[in-house]
XYZ file of C-alpha atoms in Angstrom:
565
model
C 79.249 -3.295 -7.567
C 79.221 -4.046 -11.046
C 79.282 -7.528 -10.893
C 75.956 -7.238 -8.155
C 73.493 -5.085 -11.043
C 74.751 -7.629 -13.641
C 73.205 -10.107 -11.457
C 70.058 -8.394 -11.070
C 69.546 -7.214 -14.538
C 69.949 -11.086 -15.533
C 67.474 -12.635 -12.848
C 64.893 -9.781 -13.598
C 65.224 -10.708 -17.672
C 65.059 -14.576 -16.579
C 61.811 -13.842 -14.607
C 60.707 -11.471 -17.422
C 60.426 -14.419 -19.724
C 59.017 -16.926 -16.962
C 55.848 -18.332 -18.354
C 53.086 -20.939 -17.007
C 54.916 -24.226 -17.220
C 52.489 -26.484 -16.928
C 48.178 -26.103 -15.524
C 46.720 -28.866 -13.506
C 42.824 -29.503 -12.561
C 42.014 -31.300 -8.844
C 39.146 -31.719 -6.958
C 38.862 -32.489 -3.221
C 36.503 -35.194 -3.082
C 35.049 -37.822 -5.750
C 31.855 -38.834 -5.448
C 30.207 -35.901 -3.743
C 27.137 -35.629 -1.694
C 24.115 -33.825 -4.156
C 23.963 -31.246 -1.287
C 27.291 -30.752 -0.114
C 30.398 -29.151 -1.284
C 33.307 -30.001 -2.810
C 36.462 -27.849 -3.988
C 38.408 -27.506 -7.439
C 41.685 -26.082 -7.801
C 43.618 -25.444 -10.576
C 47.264 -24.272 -10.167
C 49.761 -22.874 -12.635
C 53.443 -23.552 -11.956
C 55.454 -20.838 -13.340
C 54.735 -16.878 -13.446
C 51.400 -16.605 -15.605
C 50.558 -13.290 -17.738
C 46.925 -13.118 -16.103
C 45.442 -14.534 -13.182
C 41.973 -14.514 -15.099
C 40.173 -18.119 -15.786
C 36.854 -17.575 -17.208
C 34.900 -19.823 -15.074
C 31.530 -19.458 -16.837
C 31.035 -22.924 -17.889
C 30.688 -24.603 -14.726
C 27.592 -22.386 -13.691
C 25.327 -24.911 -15.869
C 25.850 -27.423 -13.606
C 27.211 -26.241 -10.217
C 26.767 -23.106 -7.569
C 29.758 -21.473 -7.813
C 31.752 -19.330 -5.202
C 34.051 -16.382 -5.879
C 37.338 -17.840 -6.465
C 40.243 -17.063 -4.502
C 43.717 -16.900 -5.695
C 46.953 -17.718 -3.869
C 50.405 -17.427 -4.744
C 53.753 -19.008 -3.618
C 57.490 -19.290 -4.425
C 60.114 -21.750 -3.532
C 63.871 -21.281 -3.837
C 65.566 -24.644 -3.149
C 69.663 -25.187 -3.897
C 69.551 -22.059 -5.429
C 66.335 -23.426 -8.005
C 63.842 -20.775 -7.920
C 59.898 -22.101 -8.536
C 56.406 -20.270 -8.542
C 52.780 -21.031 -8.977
C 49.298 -19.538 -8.319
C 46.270 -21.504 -7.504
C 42.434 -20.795 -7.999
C 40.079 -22.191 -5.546
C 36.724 -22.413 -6.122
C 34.077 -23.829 -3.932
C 31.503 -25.801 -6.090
C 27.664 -27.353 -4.929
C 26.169 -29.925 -7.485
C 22.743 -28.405 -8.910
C 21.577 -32.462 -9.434
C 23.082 -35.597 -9.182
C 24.705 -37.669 -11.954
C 27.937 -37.598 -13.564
C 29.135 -34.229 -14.787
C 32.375 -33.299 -16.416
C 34.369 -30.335 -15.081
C 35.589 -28.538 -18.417
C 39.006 -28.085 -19.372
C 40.703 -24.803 -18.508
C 43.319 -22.990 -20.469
C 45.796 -20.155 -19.619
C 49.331 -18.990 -21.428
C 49.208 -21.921 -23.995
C 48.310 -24.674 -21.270
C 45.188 -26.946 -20.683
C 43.781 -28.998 -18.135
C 42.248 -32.331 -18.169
C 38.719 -32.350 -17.850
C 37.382 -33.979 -15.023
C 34.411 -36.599 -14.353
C 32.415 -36.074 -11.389
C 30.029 -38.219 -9.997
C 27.172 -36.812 -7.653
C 25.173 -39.162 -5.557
C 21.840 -38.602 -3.447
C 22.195 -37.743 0.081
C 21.061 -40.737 1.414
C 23.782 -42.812 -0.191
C 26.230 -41.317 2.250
C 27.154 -44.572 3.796
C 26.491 -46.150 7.242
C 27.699 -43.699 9.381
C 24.586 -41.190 10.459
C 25.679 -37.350 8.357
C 26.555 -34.844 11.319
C 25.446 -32.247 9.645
C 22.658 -31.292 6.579
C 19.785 -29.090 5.761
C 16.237 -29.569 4.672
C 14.074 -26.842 2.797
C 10.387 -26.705 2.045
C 7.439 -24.306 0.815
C 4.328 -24.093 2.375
C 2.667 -23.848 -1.567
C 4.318 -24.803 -4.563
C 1.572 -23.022 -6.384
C 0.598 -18.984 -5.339
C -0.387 -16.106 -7.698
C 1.839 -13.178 -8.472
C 2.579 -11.264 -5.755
C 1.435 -13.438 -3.215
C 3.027 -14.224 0.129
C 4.740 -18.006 0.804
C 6.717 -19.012 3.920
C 9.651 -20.628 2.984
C 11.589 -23.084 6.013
C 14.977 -23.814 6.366
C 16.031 -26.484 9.485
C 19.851 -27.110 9.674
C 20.359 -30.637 11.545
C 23.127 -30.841 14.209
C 24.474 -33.725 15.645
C 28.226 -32.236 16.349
C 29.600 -29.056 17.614
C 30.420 -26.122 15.791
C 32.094 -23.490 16.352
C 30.839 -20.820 14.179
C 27.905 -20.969 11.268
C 25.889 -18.728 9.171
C 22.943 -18.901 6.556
C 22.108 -17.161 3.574
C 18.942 -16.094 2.329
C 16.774 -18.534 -0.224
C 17.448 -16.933 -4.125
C 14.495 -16.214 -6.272
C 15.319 -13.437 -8.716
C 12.891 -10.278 -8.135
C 11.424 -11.399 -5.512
C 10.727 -9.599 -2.075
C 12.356 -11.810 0.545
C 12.585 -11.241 4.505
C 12.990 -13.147 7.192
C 10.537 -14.014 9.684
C 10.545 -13.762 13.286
C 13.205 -15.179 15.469
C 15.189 -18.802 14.734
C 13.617 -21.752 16.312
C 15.905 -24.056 18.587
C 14.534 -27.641 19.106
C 15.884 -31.611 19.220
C 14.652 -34.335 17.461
C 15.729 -38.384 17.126
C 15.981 -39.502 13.750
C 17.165 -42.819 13.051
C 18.530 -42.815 16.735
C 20.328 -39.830 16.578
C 19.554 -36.640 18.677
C 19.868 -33.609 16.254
C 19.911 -30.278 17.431
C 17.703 -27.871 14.971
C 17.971 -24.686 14.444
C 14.399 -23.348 12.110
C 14.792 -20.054 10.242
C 11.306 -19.003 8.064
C 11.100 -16.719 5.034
C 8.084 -14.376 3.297
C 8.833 -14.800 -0.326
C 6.390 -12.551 -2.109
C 6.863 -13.222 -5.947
C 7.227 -10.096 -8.665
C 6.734 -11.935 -11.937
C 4.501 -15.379 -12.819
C 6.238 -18.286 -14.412
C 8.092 -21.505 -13.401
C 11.068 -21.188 -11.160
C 13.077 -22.719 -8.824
C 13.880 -21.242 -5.122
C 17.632 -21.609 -4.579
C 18.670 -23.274 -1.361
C 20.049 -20.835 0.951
C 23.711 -21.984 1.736
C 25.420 -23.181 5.202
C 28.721 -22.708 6.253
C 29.960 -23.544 9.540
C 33.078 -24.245 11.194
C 33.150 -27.540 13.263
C 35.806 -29.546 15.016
C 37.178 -32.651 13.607
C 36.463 -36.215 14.374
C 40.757 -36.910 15.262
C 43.243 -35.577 17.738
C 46.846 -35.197 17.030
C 48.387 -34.582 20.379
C 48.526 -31.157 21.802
C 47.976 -29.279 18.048
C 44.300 -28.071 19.354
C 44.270 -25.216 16.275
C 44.051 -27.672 13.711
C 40.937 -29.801 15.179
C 38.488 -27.748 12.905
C 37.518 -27.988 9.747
C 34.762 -25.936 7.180
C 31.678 -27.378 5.836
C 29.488 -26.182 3.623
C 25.517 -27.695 2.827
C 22.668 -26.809 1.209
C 19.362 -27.965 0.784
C 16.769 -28.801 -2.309
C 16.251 -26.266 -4.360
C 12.377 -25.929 -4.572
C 9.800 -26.073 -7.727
C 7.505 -23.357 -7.788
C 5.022 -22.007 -9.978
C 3.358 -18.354 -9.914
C 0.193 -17.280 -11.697
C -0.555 -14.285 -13.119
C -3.572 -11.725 -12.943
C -6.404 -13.260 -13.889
C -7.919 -12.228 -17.101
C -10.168 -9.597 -17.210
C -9.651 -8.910 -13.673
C -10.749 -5.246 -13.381
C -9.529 -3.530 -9.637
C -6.122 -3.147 -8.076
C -4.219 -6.381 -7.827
C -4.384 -6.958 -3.981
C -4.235 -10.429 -3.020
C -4.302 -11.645 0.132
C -6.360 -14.527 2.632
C -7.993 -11.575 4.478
C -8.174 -7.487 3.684
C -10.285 -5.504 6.923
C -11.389 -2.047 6.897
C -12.769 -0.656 9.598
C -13.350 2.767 10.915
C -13.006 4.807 14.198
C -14.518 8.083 15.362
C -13.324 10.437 18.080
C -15.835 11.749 18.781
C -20.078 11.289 18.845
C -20.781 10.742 14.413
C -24.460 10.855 15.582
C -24.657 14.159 16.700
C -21.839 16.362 14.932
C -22.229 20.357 15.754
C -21.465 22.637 13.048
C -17.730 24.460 13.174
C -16.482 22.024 15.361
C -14.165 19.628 14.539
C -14.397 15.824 14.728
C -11.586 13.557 13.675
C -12.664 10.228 11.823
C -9.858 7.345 11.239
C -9.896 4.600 8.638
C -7.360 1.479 8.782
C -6.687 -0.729 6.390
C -5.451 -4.229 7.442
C -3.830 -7.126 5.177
C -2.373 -10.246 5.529
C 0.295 -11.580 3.584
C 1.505 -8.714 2.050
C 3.788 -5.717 2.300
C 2.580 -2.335 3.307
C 3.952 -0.775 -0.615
C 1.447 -3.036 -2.024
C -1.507 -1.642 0.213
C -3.618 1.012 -2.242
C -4.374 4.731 -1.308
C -7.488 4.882 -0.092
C -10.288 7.830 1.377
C -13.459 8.755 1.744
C -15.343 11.510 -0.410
C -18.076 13.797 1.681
C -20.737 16.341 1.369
C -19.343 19.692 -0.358
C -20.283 21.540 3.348
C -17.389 19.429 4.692
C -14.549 20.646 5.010
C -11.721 17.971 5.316
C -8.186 17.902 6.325
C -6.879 14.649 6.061
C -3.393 13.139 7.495
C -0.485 12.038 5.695
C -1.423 8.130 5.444
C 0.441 5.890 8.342
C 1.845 2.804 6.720
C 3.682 -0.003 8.412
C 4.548 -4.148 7.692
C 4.862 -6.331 10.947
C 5.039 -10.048 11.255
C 2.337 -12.744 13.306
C 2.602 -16.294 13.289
C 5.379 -16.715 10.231
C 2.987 -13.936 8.119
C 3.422 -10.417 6.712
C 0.459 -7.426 7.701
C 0.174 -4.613 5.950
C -1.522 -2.030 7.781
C -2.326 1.557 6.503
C -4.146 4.489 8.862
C -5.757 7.433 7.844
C -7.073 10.198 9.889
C -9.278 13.293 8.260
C -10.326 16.312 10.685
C -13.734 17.259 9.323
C -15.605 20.246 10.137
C -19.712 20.420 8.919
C -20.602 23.760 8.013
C -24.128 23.698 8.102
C -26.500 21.590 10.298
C -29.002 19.040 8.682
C -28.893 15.400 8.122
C -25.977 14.192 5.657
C -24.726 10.831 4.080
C -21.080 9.881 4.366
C -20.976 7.724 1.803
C -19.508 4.231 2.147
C -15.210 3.181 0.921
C -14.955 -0.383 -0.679
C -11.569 -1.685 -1.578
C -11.509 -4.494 -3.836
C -9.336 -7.243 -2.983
C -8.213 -10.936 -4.527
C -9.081 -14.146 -1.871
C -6.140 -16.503 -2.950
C -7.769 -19.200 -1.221
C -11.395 -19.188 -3.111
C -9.982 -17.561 -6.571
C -12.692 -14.620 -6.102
C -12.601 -10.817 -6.005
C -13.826 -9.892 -2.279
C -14.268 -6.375 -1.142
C -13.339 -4.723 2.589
C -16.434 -2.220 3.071
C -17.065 0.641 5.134
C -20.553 1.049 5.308
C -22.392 4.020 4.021
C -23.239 6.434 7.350
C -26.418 8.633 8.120
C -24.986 11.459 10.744
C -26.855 14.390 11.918
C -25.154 17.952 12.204
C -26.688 20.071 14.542
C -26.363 23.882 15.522
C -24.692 26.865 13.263
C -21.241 27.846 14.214
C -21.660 31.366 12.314
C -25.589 32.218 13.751
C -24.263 31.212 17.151
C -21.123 33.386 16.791
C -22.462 36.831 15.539
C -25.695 35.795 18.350
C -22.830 35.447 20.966
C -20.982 38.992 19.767
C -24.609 40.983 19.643
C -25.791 39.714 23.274
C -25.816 42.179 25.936
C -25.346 40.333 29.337
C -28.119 39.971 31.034
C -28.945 42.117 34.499
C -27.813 40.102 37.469
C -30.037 39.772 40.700
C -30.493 43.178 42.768
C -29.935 45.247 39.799
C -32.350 47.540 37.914
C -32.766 46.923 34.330
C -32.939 50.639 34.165
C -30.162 51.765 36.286
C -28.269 49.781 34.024
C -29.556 51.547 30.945
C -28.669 54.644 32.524
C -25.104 53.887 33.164
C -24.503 52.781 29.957
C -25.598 55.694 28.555
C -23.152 57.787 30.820
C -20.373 56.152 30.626
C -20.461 55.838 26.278
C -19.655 59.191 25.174
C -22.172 60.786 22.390
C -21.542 60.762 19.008
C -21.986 63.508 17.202
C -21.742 63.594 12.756
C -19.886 66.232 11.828
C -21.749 68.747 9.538
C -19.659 67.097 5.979
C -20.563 63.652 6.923
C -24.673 64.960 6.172
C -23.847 66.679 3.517
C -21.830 63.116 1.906
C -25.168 61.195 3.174
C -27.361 63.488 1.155
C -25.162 63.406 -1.775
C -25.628 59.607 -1.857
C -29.050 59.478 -1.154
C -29.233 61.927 -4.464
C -27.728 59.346 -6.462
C -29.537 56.548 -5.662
C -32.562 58.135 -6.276
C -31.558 59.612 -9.585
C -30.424 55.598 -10.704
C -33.804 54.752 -9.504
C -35.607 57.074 -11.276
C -33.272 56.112 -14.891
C -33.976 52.719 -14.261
C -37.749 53.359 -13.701
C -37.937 55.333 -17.304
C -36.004 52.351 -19.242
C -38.145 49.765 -17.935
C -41.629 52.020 -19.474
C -39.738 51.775 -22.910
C -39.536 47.822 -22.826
C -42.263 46.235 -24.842
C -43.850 43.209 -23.162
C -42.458 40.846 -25.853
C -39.136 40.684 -24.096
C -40.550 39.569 -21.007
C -42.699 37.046 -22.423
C -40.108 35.140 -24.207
C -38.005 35.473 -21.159
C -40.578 33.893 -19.031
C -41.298 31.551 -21.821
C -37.199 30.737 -21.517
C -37.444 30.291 -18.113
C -40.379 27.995 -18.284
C -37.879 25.996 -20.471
C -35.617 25.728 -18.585
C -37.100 24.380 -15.393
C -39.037 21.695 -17.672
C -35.973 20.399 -18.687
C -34.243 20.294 -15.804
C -37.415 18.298 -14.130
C -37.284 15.426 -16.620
C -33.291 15.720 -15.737
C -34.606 15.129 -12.033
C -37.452 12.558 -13.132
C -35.285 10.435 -15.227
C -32.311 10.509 -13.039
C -34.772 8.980 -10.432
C -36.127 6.164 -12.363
C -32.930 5.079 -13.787
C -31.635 4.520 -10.288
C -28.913 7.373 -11.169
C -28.826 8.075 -7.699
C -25.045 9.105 -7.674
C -26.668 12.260 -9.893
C -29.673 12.907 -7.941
C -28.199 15.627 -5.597
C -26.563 17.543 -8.927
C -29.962 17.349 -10.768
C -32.188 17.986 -7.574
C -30.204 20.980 -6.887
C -30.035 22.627 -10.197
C -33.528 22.205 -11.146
C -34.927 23.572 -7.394
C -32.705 26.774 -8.261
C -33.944 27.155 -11.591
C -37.305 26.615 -9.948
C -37.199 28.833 -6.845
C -34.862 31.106 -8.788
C -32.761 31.000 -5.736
C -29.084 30.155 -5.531
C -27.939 26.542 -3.704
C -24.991 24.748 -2.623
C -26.495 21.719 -1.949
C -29.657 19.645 -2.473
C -30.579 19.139 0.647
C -30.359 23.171 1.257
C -32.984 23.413 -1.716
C -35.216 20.916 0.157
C -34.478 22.813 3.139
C -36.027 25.964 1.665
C -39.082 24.648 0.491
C -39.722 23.046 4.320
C -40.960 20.146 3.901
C -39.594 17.572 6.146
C -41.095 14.730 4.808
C -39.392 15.130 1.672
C -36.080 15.497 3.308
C -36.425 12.481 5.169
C -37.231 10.704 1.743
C -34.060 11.989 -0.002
C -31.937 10.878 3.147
C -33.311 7.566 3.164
C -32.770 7.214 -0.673
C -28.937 8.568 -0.366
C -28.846 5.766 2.094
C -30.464 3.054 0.517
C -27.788 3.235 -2.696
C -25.762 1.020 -0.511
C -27.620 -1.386 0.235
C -27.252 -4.644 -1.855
C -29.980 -7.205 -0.350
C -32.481 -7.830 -2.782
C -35.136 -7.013 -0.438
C -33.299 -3.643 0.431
C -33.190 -3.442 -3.404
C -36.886 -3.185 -3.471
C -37.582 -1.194 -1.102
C -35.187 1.443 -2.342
C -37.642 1.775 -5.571
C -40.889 1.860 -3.094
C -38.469 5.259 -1.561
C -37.915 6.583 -4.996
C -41.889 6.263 -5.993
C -42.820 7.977 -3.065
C -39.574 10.515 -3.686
C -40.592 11.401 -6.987
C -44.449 11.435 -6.230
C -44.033 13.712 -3.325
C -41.612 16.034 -5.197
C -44.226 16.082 -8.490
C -46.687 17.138 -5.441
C -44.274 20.301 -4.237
C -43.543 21.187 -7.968
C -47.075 21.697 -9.273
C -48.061 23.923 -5.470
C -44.957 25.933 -6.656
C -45.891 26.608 -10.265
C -49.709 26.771 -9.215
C -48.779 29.997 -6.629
C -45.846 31.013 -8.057
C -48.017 34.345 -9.403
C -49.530 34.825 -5.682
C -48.143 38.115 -4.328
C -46.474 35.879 -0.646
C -42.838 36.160 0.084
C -42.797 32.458 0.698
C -45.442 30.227 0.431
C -43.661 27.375 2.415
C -42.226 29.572 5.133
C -43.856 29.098 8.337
């Protein structure tokens, strides 16, 4: 038993001490194809400290796979050996001769190695059974831009099993397109089969780069047969194609809007329901989409449309989506907004534009949605209380008075108790008392006070005019309905929501129509539109001086209303 641990303790110290005897360098194949692979091994004989070999250098010149390590041991006539091996699967970046560094590990160096790498077309007589081609359909897009990128892998033998990676651009967006394409074509009298695969490569950054081949591997049977060993007919291949140039530009300079290029950007709208003829309190949904080719739906902007204060608007979360037609990305965004008028009259929705970049003419484009005249008719809360106040009207047969009668039976008297008179009284007291108070502090008031208040008030509504007057002959007609609507309450000395509820007020319909028409004609950009929209504001402001000076003229007449009919 002793003589047994002896044994062990020695051939554990021997193995202890075991270090790499000697390294050697190898590569599979000399000259290699520019777009097929080759493999380099090193192996260590002995038992090595570390199994790390910093590869780094070889990435300069050469794709490089993950390594994988294998080990083995031998015991022959009682001789013990062991080594471990590094394989590493290598594709050329260029051809030319290239030397394969020297490695070192434990003490020991390998020879560095000169490879030579040779165009594809110098592979000999013999037709190639398998490659792959790669192309771009621009070498020159701005940032952010789609391109479709195609890979065909040629077939002229069998395989068994294959599979392809994705084209490498780094920060780039990168998805496949569609389904692969399955075709044959004769080149140089042989039939290839050819399988197409197509990529969207939309570009995050401008500069100069390169689009890395994606890589094929595949598992095909070999051109010999030895006898009946059937499990060693196949072999692994590996190919890639031609890495591509490209070249992205950036924003243009000075380019104002949100980057959104694209060969076409739609808008277009939808109602459900009649825009035309909209009745007040009820509700009528309106949906936008937004539609763009070539890109992504994170790149599409938030978009919606702004309406008249009596609106009341409940829009949708925003329905965003990215499908594929014809080997190109579409962004599409819907939006939906319920929208309930609250008072009848005629209103401008006005119109969305989204600014977008034409990558084939270089020009900032914009999708519109035109500016829209709809008409709200009816009063949801005058129809309501009307509706809760009717009495039902007498049916045929029956007597209006019979009726009365019943009514009166059947609804039990009221009577006020004697405290409720005597609380009515009390607060008939007071009021009369406050009136009375209010009467005697008014007799004490000089008449200076109310001069300069009038003479304040004056003020006030002169200013406000000229706010009104300049507004309109600057073509400020984003401020008009502010301005319009302050300076008719400082002149009525009414309260208003809205401009056209001042104009409203003052009933005159011809003056209404004008400000519609000039709400409308802001979005109009013909040149002959253009001049017509001052003819409108002329006959706007004259109109309006017209209504301003009647006001001030009978504003001391003792009428509730001198424009009510």
């Amino acid at each position: 038993m002793k003589h047994i641990l002896s044994i062990i303790i020695i051939f554990c110290t021997l193995n202890a001490f075991a270090k790499t005897e000697n390294l050697i360098a190898s590569v599979d194949q000399n000259p290699v194809l520019v777009d097929e692979s080759f493999t380099l091994t090193i192996t260590a004989n002995g038992s090595p400290d570390s199994q790390t070999i910093d590869f780094s250098a070889l990435e300069q010149n050469f794709r490089v796979s993950a390594p994988s390590v294998s080990q083995s041991t031998q015991i022959i006539n009682g001789n013990r050996s062991s080594s471990v091996s590094w394989r590493l699967t290598l594709f050329p970046r260029a051809t030319g001769s290239f030397e394969i560094p020297s490695f070192s590990l434990d003490g020991k160096t390998t020879q560095p190695i000169t490879l030579n790498v040779v165009e594809s077309s110098q592979a000999g007589d013999q037709p190639r059974e398998f490659y792959i081609t790669t192309e771009v359909s621009e070498n020159k897009i701005y940032l952010q831009q789609q391109l479709v990128y195609t890979v065909k892998i040629f077939l002229a033998g069998e395989i068994q099993s294959g599979s392809l990676s994705e084209p490498v651009l780094d920060g780039a967006i990168i998805e496949k397109l569609g389904e692969d394409k399955e075709y044959q074509e004769l080149i140089n009298g042989v039939r290839y089969r050819v399988i197409e695969r197509n990529f969207a490569i939309i570009p995050q950054s401008s500069g100069e780069y390169k689009v890395q081949s994606p890589l094929f591997e595949a598992r095909v049977l070999s051109g010999g047969r030895q006898g009946f060993a059937y499990f060693n007919r196949t072999k692994n291949i590996s190919r890639v194609g031609e890495d591509q140039q490209l070249t992205v530009a950036p924003i243009p300079p000075g380019y104002q809007y949100t980057w959104l290029p694209s060969e076409l950007v739609q808008i277009n709208e939808e109602w459900q329901g009649d825009p035309d003829n909209i009745k007040a309190g009820e509700p009528i949904t309106r949906t936008i989409t937004l539609t763009a080719l070539g890109l992504i739906e994170e790149q599409l902007p938030d978009f919606g449309g702004t309406y008249h204060p009596s609106f009341k608007t409940y829009p949708e979360q925003p329905q965003k989506t990215t499908v594929q037609r014809n080997n190109k990305l579409i962004a599409q965004s819907v939006q939906s907004t319920a929208i309930i008028a609250e008072q009848n009259g005629q209103f401008v929705v006005p119109e969305i534009r989204i600014p977008w970049f034409n990558v084939n003419t270089g020009k900032t484009e914009f999708a519109v949605v035109p500016a829209k005249s709809v008409t709200v008719t009816g009063n949801q809360i005058v129809l309501n209380n009307s509706a809760d106040n009717a009495q039902p009207a007498p049916s045929a047969g029956e007597n209006p008075a019979e009726i009365t009668n019943q009514e009166a039976n059947s609804s039990p008297r009221v009577v006020a108790p004697l405290f409720d008179w005597l609380h009515i009284l009390l607060m008939v007291c007071v009021v009369l008392l406050s009136v009375c108070l209010f009467v005697v502090w008014s007799r004490g008031k000089t008449s200076e006070p109310v001069h300069q208040t009038n003479s304040s008030i004056n003020t006030s509504e002169t200013a406000a005019w000229h706010s009104v007057v300049n507004c309109i002959k600057q073509n400020k007609t984003n401020l008009l309905p502010q301005k319009l609507c302050h300076w008719l309450s400082v002149l009525t000395s009414k309260h208003f929501y809205s401009a056209t509820d001042a104009l409203k007020f003052i009933n005159n319909a011809q003056l209404l129509r004008d400000y519609d028409s000039l709400l409308t004609a802001r979005y109009k950009t013909a040149e002959h539109e253009v001049k017509s929209e001052h003819l409108e504001s002329s006959a706007f402001l004259t109109e309006l001086e017209n209504q301003r000076q009647k006001w001030l003229n009978k504003q001391s007449a003792p009428l509730d209303n001198i424009y009510q009919q």
